[in-house]
């Protein structure tokens, strides 16, 4: 069977940019048994986005948290399992030296993921996210096999093809993150 954890994250607030609310969390984690495909689809369908109207966002902190650092409990994986995170985002990543960012650095996050043998696969709705998603997929070893990957496939995710050994990152054209 397959076990999947579903996590959502929000960005750190920037005073003056947040019009909806000041976020009191970066990560919500819901572990679920997904032997029932309908339960997984319902959970994904129930996801919502919130915006504090600034970019980049706090993906590194969320990934660091899933690896069990940044003061969060780690996502649990079965022993000897393939450990994959699908990061679905619409923005580039905040990193050290950026305005009001005090989270983990890129290098710290990649090291934490690699220490737990976690690969990050990317799914984006806006091309702003594609560069950082390609980089994190490549650095964590989430790469296409010898035949590559057709992102269109059964999911209709946008039609691009990933070359053999290319980072596993696809554009999802079914959602408008900006509307």
mmCIF file of N, CA, C and O in Angstrom, residues 24-130:
data_model
loop_
_atom_site.group_PDB
_atom_site.id
_atom_site.type_symbol
_atom_site.label_atom_id
_atom_site.label_comp_id
_atom_site.label_asym_id
_atom_site.label_seq_id
_atom_site.Cartn_x
_atom_site.Cartn_y
_atom_site.Cartn_z
ATOM 1 N N UNK A 24 -0.262 32.393 11.534
ATOM 2 C CA UNK A 24 0.270 31.920 12.802
ATOM 3 C C UNK A 24 0.947 30.559 12.651
ATOM 4 O O UNK A 24 1.295 29.920 13.617
ATOM 5 N N UNK A 25 1.112 30.112 11.432
ATOM 6 C CA UNK A 25 1.743 28.819 11.203
ATOM 7 C C UNK A 25 2.450 28.860 9.861
ATOM 8 O O UNK A 25 2.146 29.676 9.017
ATOM 9 N N UNK A 26 3.375 27.949 9.695
ATOM 10 C CA UNK A 26 4.009 27.771 8.401
ATOM 11 C C UNK A 26 3.572 26.447 7.806
ATOM 12 O O UNK A 26 3.445 26.308 6.610
ATOM 13 N N UNK A 27 3.274 25.457 8.646
ATOM 14 C CA UNK A 27 3.003 24.126 8.131
ATOM 15 C C UNK A 27 1.869 23.466 8.895
ATOM 16 O O UNK A 27 1.841 23.496 10.113
ATOM 17 N N UNK A 28 0.911 22.891 8.180
ATOM 18 C CA UNK A 28 -0.105 22.007 8.748
ATOM 19 C C UNK A 28 0.143 20.642 8.153
ATOM 20 O O UNK A 28 0.279 20.517 6.939
ATOM 21 N N UNK A 29 0.189 19.633 8.964
ATOM 22 C CA UNK A 29 0.480 18.288 8.486
ATOM 23 C C UNK A 29 -0.657 17.365 8.857
ATOM 24 O O UNK A 29 -1.063 17.298 10.009
ATOM 25 N N UNK A 30 -1.201 16.671 7.867
ATOM 26 C CA UNK A 30 -2.257 15.695 8.083
ATOM 27 C C UNK A 30 -1.776 14.376 7.511
ATOM 28 O O UNK A 30 -1.600 14.251 6.305
ATOM 29 N N UNK A 31 -1.537 13.405 8.364
ATOM 30 C CA UNK A 31 -1.140 12.091 7.887
ATOM 31 C C UNK A 31 -2.398 11.284 7.632
ATOM 32 O O UNK A 31 -3.336 11.311 8.413
ATOM 33 N N UNK A 32 -2.405 10.582 6.530
ATOM 34 C CA UNK A 32 -3.604 9.832 6.180
ATOM 35 C C UNK A 32 -3.234 8.533 5.493
ATOM 36 O O UNK A 32 -2.209 8.440 4.835
ATOM 37 N N UNK A 33 -4.086 7.532 5.662
ATOM 38 C CA UNK A 33 -3.934 6.288 4.928
ATOM 39 C C UNK A 33 -4.677 6.494 3.620
ATOM 40 O O UNK A 33 -5.878 6.754 3.612
ATOM 41 N N UNK A 34 -3.968 6.425 2.536
ATOM 42 C CA UNK A 34 -4.584 6.736 1.251
ATOM 43 C C UNK A 34 -4.836 5.496 0.411
ATOM 44 O O UNK A 34 -4.774 5.545 -0.798
ATOM 45 N N UNK A 35 -5.146 4.389 1.068
ATOM 46 C CA UNK A 35 -5.553 3.226 0.297
ATOM 47 C C UNK A 35 -6.894 3.512 -0.366
ATOM 48 O O UNK A 35 -7.250 2.891 -1.349
ATOM 49 N N UNK A 36 -7.624 4.489 0.156
ATOM 50 C CA UNK A 36 -8.879 4.927 -0.444
ATOM 51 C C UNK A 36 -8.586 6.168 -1.289
ATOM 52 O O UNK A 36 -8.383 7.260 -0.771
ATOM 53 N N UNK A 37 -8.526 5.986 -2.606
ATOM 54 C CA UNK A 37 -8.181 7.076 -3.519
ATOM 55 C C UNK A 37 -9.154 8.246 -3.401
ATOM 56 O O UNK A 37 -8.769 9.402 -3.525
ATOM 57 N N UNK A 38 -10.421 7.973 -3.139
ATOM 58 C CA UNK A 38 -11.405 9.046 -3.012
ATOM 59 C C UNK A 38 -11.092 9.955 -1.828
ATOM 60 O O UNK A 38 -11.319 11.160 -1.890
ATOM 61 N N UNK A 39 -10.577 9.387 -0.729
ATOM 62 C CA UNK A 39 -10.227 10.195 0.435
ATOM 63 C C UNK A 39 -9.093 11.157 0.099
ATOM 64 O O UNK A 39 -9.114 12.322 0.488
ATOM 65 N N UNK A 40 -8.096 10.673 -0.639
ATOM 66 C CA UNK A 40 -6.986 11.531 -1.045
ATOM 67 C C UNK A 40 -7.480 12.635 -1.974
ATOM 68 O O UNK A 40 -7.161 13.807 -1.786
ATOM 69 N N UNK A 41 -8.275 12.283 -2.965
ATOM 70 C CA UNK A 41 -8.791 13.289 -3.894
ATOM 71 C C UNK A 41 -9.636 14.328 -3.168
ATOM 72 O O UNK A 41 -9.548 15.520 -3.465
ATOM 73 N N UNK A 42 -10.439 13.903 -2.206
ATOM 74 C CA UNK A 42 -11.269 14.841 -1.440
ATOM 75 C C UNK A 42 -10.392 15.793 -0.630
ATOM 76 O O UNK A 42 -10.679 16.991 -0.539
ATOM 77 N N UNK A 43 -9.310 15.259 -0.036
ATOM 78 C CA UNK A 43 -8.406 16.102 0.746
ATOM 79 C C UNK A 43 -7.721 17.130 -0.143
ATOM 80 O O UNK A 43 -7.583 18.298 0.223
ATOM 81 N N UNK A 44 -7.294 16.712 -1.322
ATOM 82 C CA UNK A 44 -6.650 17.642 -2.258
ATOM 83 C C UNK A 44 -7.650 18.680 -2.746
ATOM 84 O O UNK A 44 -7.345 19.875 -2.804
ATOM 85 N N UNK A 45 -8.859 18.243 -3.074
ATOM 86 C CA UNK A 45 -9.890 19.173 -3.534
ATOM 87 C C UNK A 45 -10.250 20.214 -2.470
ATOM 88 O O UNK A 45 -10.685 21.321 -2.798
ATOM 89 N N UNK A 46 -10.073 19.859 -1.201
ATOM 90 C CA UNK A 46 -10.421 20.774 -0.113
ATOM 91 C C UNK A 46 -9.335 21.810 0.172
ATOM 92 O O UNK A 46 -9.556 22.741 0.940
ATOM 93 N N UNK A 47 -8.156 21.655 -0.450
ATOM 94 C CA UNK A 47 -7.079 22.616 -0.218
ATOM 95 C C UNK A 47 -7.467 23.989 -0.762
ATOM 96 O O UNK A 47 -8.118 24.103 -1.792
ATOM 97 N N UNK A 48 -7.048 25.010 -0.063
ATOM 98 C CA UNK A 48 -7.281 26.380 -0.514
ATOM 99 C C UNK A 48 -5.965 27.137 -0.459
ATOM 100 O O UNK A 48 -5.029 26.729 0.225
ATOM 101 N N UNK A 49 -5.909 28.224 -1.182
ATOM 102 C CA UNK A 49 -4.730 29.076 -1.121
ATOM 103 C C UNK A 49 -5.095 30.355 -0.386
ATOM 104 O O UNK A 49 -6.249 30.781 -0.364
ATOM 105 N N UNK A 50 -4.098 30.933 0.235
ATOM 106 C CA UNK A 50 -4.237 32.222 0.878
ATOM 107 C C UNK A 50 -3.070 33.059 0.401
ATOM 108 O O UNK A 50 -2.007 32.529 0.122
ATOM 109 N N UNK A 51 -3.256 34.336 0.333
ATOM 110 C CA UNK A 51 -2.177 35.162 -0.167
ATOM 111 C C UNK A 51 -1.906 36.310 0.779
ATOM 112 O O UNK A 51 -2.824 36.906 1.322
ATOM 113 N N UNK A 52 -0.625 36.569 0.979
ATOM 114 C CA UNK A 52 -0.263 37.789 1.684
ATOM 115 C C UNK A 52 0.340 38.781 0.696
ATOM 116 O O UNK A 52 0.942 39.744 1.065
ATOM 117 N N UNK A 53 0.137 38.476 -0.590
ATOM 118 C CA UNK A 53 0.447 39.394 -1.680
ATOM 119 C C UNK A 53 1.917 39.800 -1.764
ATOM 120 O O UNK A 53 2.238 40.933 -2.067
ATOM 121 N N UNK A 54 2.794 38.864 -1.452
ATOM 122 C CA UNK A 54 4.199 39.109 -1.710
ATOM 123 C C UNK A 54 4.838 37.802 -2.164
ATOM 124 O O UNK A 54 4.340 36.726 -1.902
ATOM 125 N N UNK A 55 5.892 37.899 -2.879
ATOM 126 C CA UNK A 55 6.700 36.756 -3.282
ATOM 127 C C UNK A 55 8.147 37.156 -3.025
ATOM 128 O O UNK A 55 8.453 38.338 -2.970
ATOM 129 N N UNK A 56 9.020 36.219 -2.861
ATOM 130 C CA UNK A 56 8.891 34.771 -2.829
ATOM 131 C C UNK A 56 8.200 34.280 -1.563
ATOM 132 O O UNK A 56 7.800 35.083 -0.718
ATOM 133 N N UNK A 57 8.084 32.948 -1.435
ATOM 134 C CA UNK A 57 7.354 32.320 -0.335
ATOM 135 C C UNK A 57 8.276 31.428 0.499
ATOM 136 O O UNK A 57 9.451 31.267 0.185
ATOM 137 N N UNK A 58 7.737 30.803 1.543
ATOM 138 C CA UNK A 58 8.530 30.070 2.544
ATOM 139 C C UNK A 58 8.558 28.555 2.330
ATOM 140 O O UNK A 58 8.421 27.781 3.265
ATOM 141 N N UNK A 59 8.800 28.127 1.099
ATOM 142 C CA UNK A 59 8.871 26.700 0.811
ATOM 143 C C UNK A 59 10.021 26.023 1.557
ATOM 144 O O UNK A 59 9.887 24.872 1.991
ATOM 145 N N UNK A 60 11.171 26.691 1.686
ATOM 146 C CA UNK A 60 12.311 26.068 2.362
ATOM 147 C C UNK A 60 11.971 25.738 3.812
ATOM 148 O O UNK A 60 12.327 24.666 4.315
ATOM 149 N N UNK A 61 11.281 26.633 4.498
ATOM 150 C CA UNK A 61 10.896 26.368 5.879
ATOM 151 C C UNK A 61 9.939 25.184 5.944
ATOM 152 O O UNK A 61 10.061 24.325 6.821
ATOM 153 N N UNK A 62 8.998 25.105 5.022
ATOM 154 C CA UNK A 62 8.055 23.978 5.004
ATOM 155 C C UNK A 62 8.779 22.656 4.752
ATOM 156 O O UNK A 62 8.534 21.658 5.438
ATOM 157 N N UNK A 63 9.695 22.638 3.783
ATOM 158 C CA UNK A 63 10.449 21.412 3.496
ATOM 159 C C UNK A 63 11.338 21.028 4.680
ATOM 160 O O UNK A 63 11.455 19.851 5.028
ATOM 161 N N UNK A 64 11.958 22.016 5.297
ATOM 162 C CA UNK A 64 12.800 21.788 6.471
ATOM 163 C C UNK A 64 11.957 21.183 7.599
ATOM 164 O O UNK A 64 12.392 20.270 8.307
ATOM 165 N N UNK A 65 10.731 21.692 7.762
ATOM 166 C CA UNK A 65 9.826 21.188 8.798
ATOM 167 C C UNK A 65 9.408 19.750 8.528
ATOM 168 O O UNK A 65 9.362 18.925 9.442
ATOM 169 N N UNK A 66 9.099 19.427 7.282
ATOM 170 C CA UNK A 66 8.713 18.057 6.932
ATOM 171 C C UNK A 66 9.854 17.091 7.245
ATOM 172 O O UNK A 66 9.623 15.948 7.648
ATOM 173 N N UNK A 67 11.084 17.545 7.122
ATOM 174 C CA UNK A 67 12.245 16.709 7.444
ATOM 175 C C UNK A 67 12.465 16.615 8.959
ATOM 176 O O UNK A 67 13.367 15.916 9.412
ATOM 177 N N UNK A 68 11.634 17.313 9.744
ATOM 178 C CA UNK A 68 11.709 17.207 11.193
ATOM 179 C C UNK A 68 12.548 18.256 11.866
ATOM 180 O O UNK A 68 12.861 18.150 13.045
ATOM 181 N N UNK A 69 12.890 19.299 11.150
ATOM 182 C CA UNK A 69 13.697 20.362 11.733
ATOM 183 C C UNK A 69 12.821 21.602 11.889
ATOM 184 O O UNK A 69 11.617 21.546 11.706
ATOM 185 N N UNK A 70 13.367 22.701 12.225
ATOM 186 C CA UNK A 70 12.626 23.952 12.431
ATOM 187 C C UNK A 70 11.590 23.830 13.540
ATOM 188 O O UNK A 70 10.581 24.519 13.532
ATOM 189 N N UNK A 71 11.793 22.888 14.487
ATOM 190 C CA UNK A 71 10.877 22.775 15.619
ATOM 191 C C UNK A 71 9.618 21.978 15.361
ATOM 192 O O UNK A 71 8.709 21.978 16.180
ATOM 193 N N UNK A 72 9.513 21.295 14.241
ATOM 194 C CA UNK A 72 8.339 20.497 13.916
ATOM 195 C C UNK A 72 8.662 19.014 14.043
ATOM 196 O O UNK A 72 9.803 18.605 13.899
ATOM 197 N N UNK A 73 7.629 18.207 14.278
ATOM 198 C CA UNK A 73 7.810 16.763 14.238
ATOM 199 C C UNK A 73 7.981 16.350 12.789
ATOM 200 O O UNK A 73 7.307 16.884 11.903
ATOM 201 N N UNK A 74 8.858 15.386 12.525
ATOM 202 C CA UNK A 74 9.078 14.991 11.128
ATOM 203 C C UNK A 74 7.900 14.221 10.561
ATOM 204 O O UNK A 74 7.131 13.606 11.294
ATOM 205 N N UNK A 75 7.759 14.310 9.252
ATOM 206 C CA UNK A 75 6.816 13.430 8.576
ATOM 207 C C UNK A 75 7.396 12.030 8.708
ATOM 208 O O UNK A 75 8.598 11.838 8.554
ATOM 209 N N UNK A 76 6.574 11.068 9.028
ATOM 210 C CA UNK A 76 7.084 9.710 9.183
ATOM 211 C C UNK A 76 6.969 8.959 7.866
ATOM 212 O O UNK A 76 6.006 9.127 7.124
ATOM 213 N N UNK A 77 7.977 8.175 7.584
ATOM 214 C CA UNK A 77 8.008 7.349 6.391
ATOM 215 C C UNK A 77 8.212 5.907 6.831
ATOM 216 O O UNK A 77 8.865 5.645 7.845
ATOM 217 N N UNK A 78 7.683 4.981 6.062
ATOM 218 C CA UNK A 78 7.935 3.575 6.365
ATOM 219 C C UNK A 78 9.415 3.278 6.183
ATOM 220 O O UNK A 78 10.090 3.887 5.358
ATOM 221 N N UNK A 79 9.904 2.310 6.946
ATOM 222 C CA UNK A 79 11.286 1.863 6.818
ATOM 223 C C UNK A 79 11.493 1.315 5.415
ATOM 224 O O UNK A 79 10.625 0.627 4.865
ATOM 225 N N UNK A 80 12.621 1.634 4.818
ATOM 226 C CA UNK A 80 12.991 1.173 3.475
ATOM 227 C C UNK A 80 12.013 1.602 2.383
ATOM 228 O O UNK A 80 11.916 0.954 1.341
ATOM 229 N N UNK A 81 11.279 2.673 2.599
ATOM 230 C CA UNK A 81 10.352 3.161 1.574
ATOM 231 C C UNK A 81 11.027 4.218 0.711
ATOM 232 O O UNK A 81 12.031 4.815 1.094
ATOM 233 N N UNK A 82 10.458 4.468 -0.453
ATOM 234 C CA UNK A 82 10.881 5.594 -1.280
ATOM 235 C C UNK A 82 10.200 6.822 -0.698
ATOM 236 O O UNK A 82 8.984 6.838 -0.504
ATOM 237 N N UNK A 83 10.966 7.836 -0.413
ATOM 238 C CA UNK A 83 10.458 9.022 0.276
ATOM 239 C C UNK A 83 10.375 10.190 -0.701
ATOM 240 O O UNK A 83 11.396 10.701 -1.144
ATOM 241 N N UNK A 84 9.151 10.566 -1.008
ATOM 242 C CA UNK A 84 8.918 11.603 -2.017
ATOM 243 C C UNK A 84 7.987 12.657 -1.452
ATOM 244 O O UNK A 84 6.968 12.338 -0.839
ATOM 245 N N UNK A 85 8.345 13.901 -1.688
ATOM 246 C CA UNK A 85 7.466 15.028 -1.397
ATOM 247 C C UNK A 85 7.124 15.663 -2.736
ATOM 248 O O UNK A 85 8.011 15.937 -3.540
ATOM 249 N N UNK A 86 5.843 15.875 -2.984
ATOM 250 C CA UNK A 86 5.419 16.648 -4.145
ATOM 251 C C UNK A 86 5.131 18.055 -3.635
ATOM 252 O O UNK A 86 4.221 18.254 -2.833
ATOM 253 N N UNK A 87 5.941 18.996 -4.058
ATOM 254 C CA UNK A 87 5.777 20.390 -3.649
ATOM 255 C C UNK A 87 5.058 21.127 -4.759
ATOM 256 O O UNK A 87 5.569 21.292 -5.857
ATOM 257 N N UNK A 88 3.855 21.575 -4.458
ATOM 258 C CA UNK A 88 3.007 22.267 -5.414
ATOM 259 C C UNK A 88 2.961 23.727 -4.990
ATOM 260 O O UNK A 88 2.495 24.058 -3.912
ATOM 261 N N UNK A 89 3.485 24.606 -5.831
ATOM 262 C CA UNK A 89 3.601 26.006 -5.439
ATOM 263 C C UNK A 89 3.489 26.918 -6.662
ATOM 264 O O UNK A 89 3.553 26.462 -7.804
ATOM 265 N N UNK A 90 3.340 28.207 -6.396
ATOM 266 C CA UNK A 90 3.197 29.180 -7.487
ATOM 267 C C UNK A 90 4.234 30.298 -7.405
ATOM 268 O O UNK A 90 4.097 31.307 -8.076
ATOM 269 N N UNK A 91 5.261 30.113 -6.576
ATOM 270 C CA UNK A 91 6.224 31.200 -6.396
ATOM 271 C C UNK A 91 7.625 30.644 -6.183
ATOM 272 O O UNK A 91 7.801 29.484 -5.825
ATOM 273 N N UNK A 92 8.604 31.519 -6.366
ATOM 274 C CA UNK A 92 9.972 31.138 -6.051
ATOM 275 C C UNK A 92 10.146 31.090 -4.535
ATOM 276 O O UNK A 92 9.243 31.428 -3.778
ATOM 277 N N UNK A 93 11.321 30.636 -4.080
ATOM 278 C CA UNK A 93 11.570 30.340 -2.673
ATOM 279 C C UNK A 93 12.291 31.494 -1.982
ATOM 280 O O UNK A 93 13.251 32.043 -2.522
ATOM 281 N N UNK A 94 11.880 31.804 -0.740
ATOM 282 C CA UNK A 94 12.654 32.728 0.088
ATOM 283 C C UNK A 94 13.913 32.011 0.544
ATOM 284 O O UNK A 94 13.893 30.827 0.849
ATOM 285 N N UNK A 95 15.009 32.756 0.620
ATOM 286 C CA UNK A 95 16.277 32.184 1.080
ATOM 287 C C UNK A 95 17.005 33.248 1.891
ATOM 288 O O UNK A 95 16.583 34.415 1.933
ATOM 289 N N UNK A 96 18.110 32.848 2.497
ATOM 290 C CA UNK A 96 18.847 33.758 3.379
ATOM 291 C C UNK A 96 19.200 35.057 2.659
ATOM 292 O O UNK A 96 19.427 35.078 1.458
ATOM 293 N N UNK A 97 19.190 36.112 3.429
ATOM 294 C CA UNK A 97 19.529 37.421 2.892
ATOM 295 C C UNK A 97 18.347 38.171 2.309
ATOM 296 O O UNK A 97 18.467 39.340 1.959
ATOM 297 N N UNK A 98 17.195 37.504 2.207
ATOM 298 C CA UNK A 98 16.018 38.192 1.682
ATOM 299 C C UNK A 98 15.310 38.935 2.805
ATOM 300 O O UNK A 98 15.343 38.524 3.967
ATOM 301 N N UNK A 99 14.630 39.980 2.446
ATOM 302 C CA UNK A 99 13.936 40.862 3.377
ATOM 303 C C UNK A 99 13.047 40.077 4.342
ATOM 304 O O UNK A 99 12.179 39.314 3.919
ATOM 305 N N UNK A 100 13.272 40.246 5.628
ATOM 306 C CA UNK A 100 12.489 39.657 6.713
ATOM 307 C C UNK A 100 12.425 38.135 6.714
ATOM 308 O O UNK A 100 11.532 37.554 7.297
ATOM 309 N N UNK A 101 13.370 37.451 6.073
ATOM 310 C CA UNK A 101 13.374 35.987 6.102
ATOM 311 C C UNK A 101 14.390 35.505 7.119
ATOM 312 O O UNK A 101 15.566 35.854 7.047
ATOM 313 N N UNK A 102 13.929 34.682 8.056
ATOM 314 C CA UNK A 102 14.823 34.169 9.092
ATOM 315 C C UNK A 102 14.781 32.647 9.148
ATOM 316 O O UNK A 102 15.179 32.061 10.145
ATOM 317 N N UNK A 103 14.299 32.012 8.096
ATOM 318 C CA UNK A 103 14.198 30.554 8.061
ATOM 319 C C UNK A 103 15.490 29.888 7.633
ATOM 320 O O UNK A 103 16.531 30.534 7.496
ATOM 321 N N UNK A 104 15.417 28.575 7.403
ATOM 322 C CA UNK A 104 16.613 27.825 7.013
ATOM 323 C C UNK A 104 17.098 28.229 5.624
ATOM 324 O O UNK A 104 16.322 28.657 4.775
ATOM 325 N N UNK A 105 18.395 28.054 5.402
ATOM 326 C CA UNK A 105 18.962 28.374 4.094
ATOM 327 C C UNK A 105 18.667 27.247 3.113
ATOM 328 O O UNK A 105 18.236 26.154 3.490
ATOM 329 N N UNK A 106 18.955 27.514 1.860
ATOM 330 C CA UNK A 106 18.814 26.500 0.814
ATOM 331 C C UNK A 106 19.679 25.289 1.154
ATOM 332 O O UNK A 106 19.222 24.154 1.156
ATOM 333 N N UNK A 107 20.955 25.538 1.471
ATOM 334 C CA UNK A 107 21.901 24.453 1.761
ATOM 335 C C UNK A 107 21.462 23.635 2.970
ATOM 336 O O UNK A 107 21.545 22.403 2.967
ATOM 337 N N UNK A 108 20.976 24.293 4.024
ATOM 338 C CA UNK A 108 20.499 23.574 5.216
ATOM 339 C C UNK A 108 19.301 22.696 4.891
ATOM 340 O O UNK A 108 19.200 21.559 5.370
ATOM 341 N N UNK A 109 18.397 23.210 4.078
ATOM 342 C CA UNK A 109 17.196 22.454 3.730
ATOM 343 C C UNK A 109 17.536 21.251 2.868
ATOM 344 O O UNK A 109 17.056 20.139 3.131
ATOM 345 N N UNK A 110 18.358 21.440 1.855
ATOM 346 C CA UNK A 110 18.757 20.316 0.996
ATOM 347 C C UNK A 110 19.490 19.262 1.827
ATOM 348 O O UNK A 110 19.231 18.063 1.695
ATOM 349 N N UNK A 111 20.376 19.696 2.730
ATOM 350 C CA UNK A 111 21.106 18.743 3.580
ATOM 351 C C UNK A 111 20.136 17.947 4.460
ATOM 352 O O UNK A 111 20.297 16.730 4.624
ATOM 353 N N UNK A 112 19.121 18.617 5.024
ATOM 354 C CA UNK A 112 18.138 17.931 5.872
ATOM 355 C C UNK A 112 17.328 16.908 5.071
ATOM 356 O O UNK A 112 17.088 15.795 5.535
ATOM 357 N N UNK A 113 16.918 17.280 3.862
ATOM 358 C CA UNK A 113 16.158 16.363 3.014
ATOM 359 C C UNK A 113 17.009 15.165 2.603
ATOM 360 O O UNK A 113 16.551 14.014 2.662
ATOM 361 N N UNK A 114 18.239 15.433 2.202
ATOM 362 C CA UNK A 114 19.127 14.351 1.777
ATOM 363 C C UNK A 114 19.470 13.418 2.932
ATOM 364 O O UNK A 114 19.585 12.203 2.753
ATOM 365 N N UNK A 115 19.611 13.957 4.143
ATOM 366 C CA UNK A 115 19.915 13.133 5.317
ATOM 367 C C UNK A 115 18.785 12.136 5.594
ATOM 368 O O UNK A 115 19.020 11.062 6.138
ATOM 369 N N UNK A 116 17.554 12.495 5.201
ATOM 370 C CA UNK A 116 16.395 11.611 5.396
ATOM 371 C C UNK A 116 16.026 10.868 4.108
ATOM 372 O O UNK A 116 14.983 10.232 4.030
ATOM 373 N N UNK A 117 16.867 10.998 3.068
ATOM 374 C CA UNK A 117 16.619 10.368 1.764
ATOM 375 C C UNK A 117 15.270 10.774 1.165
ATOM 376 O O UNK A 117 14.550 9.947 0.607
ATOM 377 N N UNK A 118 14.939 12.046 1.283
ATOM 378 C CA UNK A 118 13.676 12.575 0.753
ATOM 379 C C UNK A 118 13.958 13.280 -0.566
ATOM 380 O O UNK A 118 14.824 14.146 -0.653
ATOM 381 N N UNK A 119 13.200 12.913 -1.591
ATOM 382 C CA UNK A 119 13.287 13.549 -2.903
ATOM 383 C C UNK A 119 12.093 14.501 -3.050
ATOM 384 O O UNK A 119 10.993 14.193 -2.615
ATOM 385 N N UNK A 120 12.329 15.638 -3.683
ATOM 386 C CA UNK A 120 11.266 16.620 -3.871
ATOM 387 C C UNK A 120 10.925 16.716 -5.350
ATOM 388 O O UNK A 120 11.764 17.077 -6.177
ATOM 389 N N UNK A 121 9.676 16.374 -5.671
ATOM 390 C CA UNK A 121 9.121 16.484 -7.016
ATOM 391 C C UNK A 121 8.339 17.790 -7.053
ATOM 392 O O UNK A 121 7.641 18.124 -6.099
ATOM 393 N N UNK A 122 8.433 18.533 -8.149
ATOM 394 C CA UNK A 122 7.789 19.834 -8.224
ATOM 395 C C UNK A 122 6.577 19.862 -9.128
ATOM 396 O O UNK A 122 6.539 19.218 -10.176
ATOM 397 N N UNK A 123 5.597 20.632 -8.711
ATOM 398 C CA UNK A 123 4.397 20.888 -9.503
ATOM 399 C C UNK A 123 4.090 22.371 -9.330
ATOM 400 O O UNK A 123 4.003 22.871 -8.206
ATOM 401 N N UNK A 124 4.009 23.095 -10.448
ATOM 402 C CA UNK A 124 3.823 24.538 -10.330
ATOM 403 C C UNK A 124 2.674 25.034 -11.188
ATOM 404 O O UNK A 124 2.330 24.454 -12.205
ATOM 405 N N UNK A 125 2.091 26.134 -10.738
ATOM 406 C CA UNK A 125 1.004 26.768 -11.462
ATOM 407 C C UNK A 125 1.439 28.056 -12.135
ATOM 408 O O UNK A 125 0.730 28.600 -12.959
ATOM 409 N N UNK A 126 2.593 28.556 -11.779
ATOM 410 C CA UNK A 126 3.109 29.797 -12.342
ATOM 411 C C UNK A 126 4.600 29.596 -12.604
ATOM 412 O O UNK A 126 5.308 29.050 -11.760
ATOM 413 N N UNK A 127 5.069 30.055 -13.750
ATOM 414 C CA UNK A 127 6.471 29.827 -14.113
ATOM 415 C C UNK A 127 7.453 30.454 -13.134
ATOM 416 O O UNK A 127 8.613 30.079 -13.104
ATOM 417 N N UNK A 128 7.001 31.386 -12.299
ATOM 418 C CA UNK A 128 7.852 31.983 -11.286
ATOM 419 C C UNK A 128 8.473 30.909 -10.379
ATOM 420 O O UNK A 128 9.584 31.057 -9.891
ATOM 421 N N UNK A 129 7.764 29.795 -10.188
ATOM 422 C CA UNK A 129 8.228 28.727 -9.294
ATOM 423 C C UNK A 129 9.151 27.724 -9.974
ATOM 424 O O UNK A 129 9.841 26.964 -9.300
ATOM 425 N N UNK A 130 9.185 27.687 -11.286
ATOM 426 C CA UNK A 130 9.831 26.580 -11.992
ATOM 427 C C UNK A 130 11.338 26.477 -11.747
ATOM 428 O O UNK A 130 11.870 25.379 -11.590
#
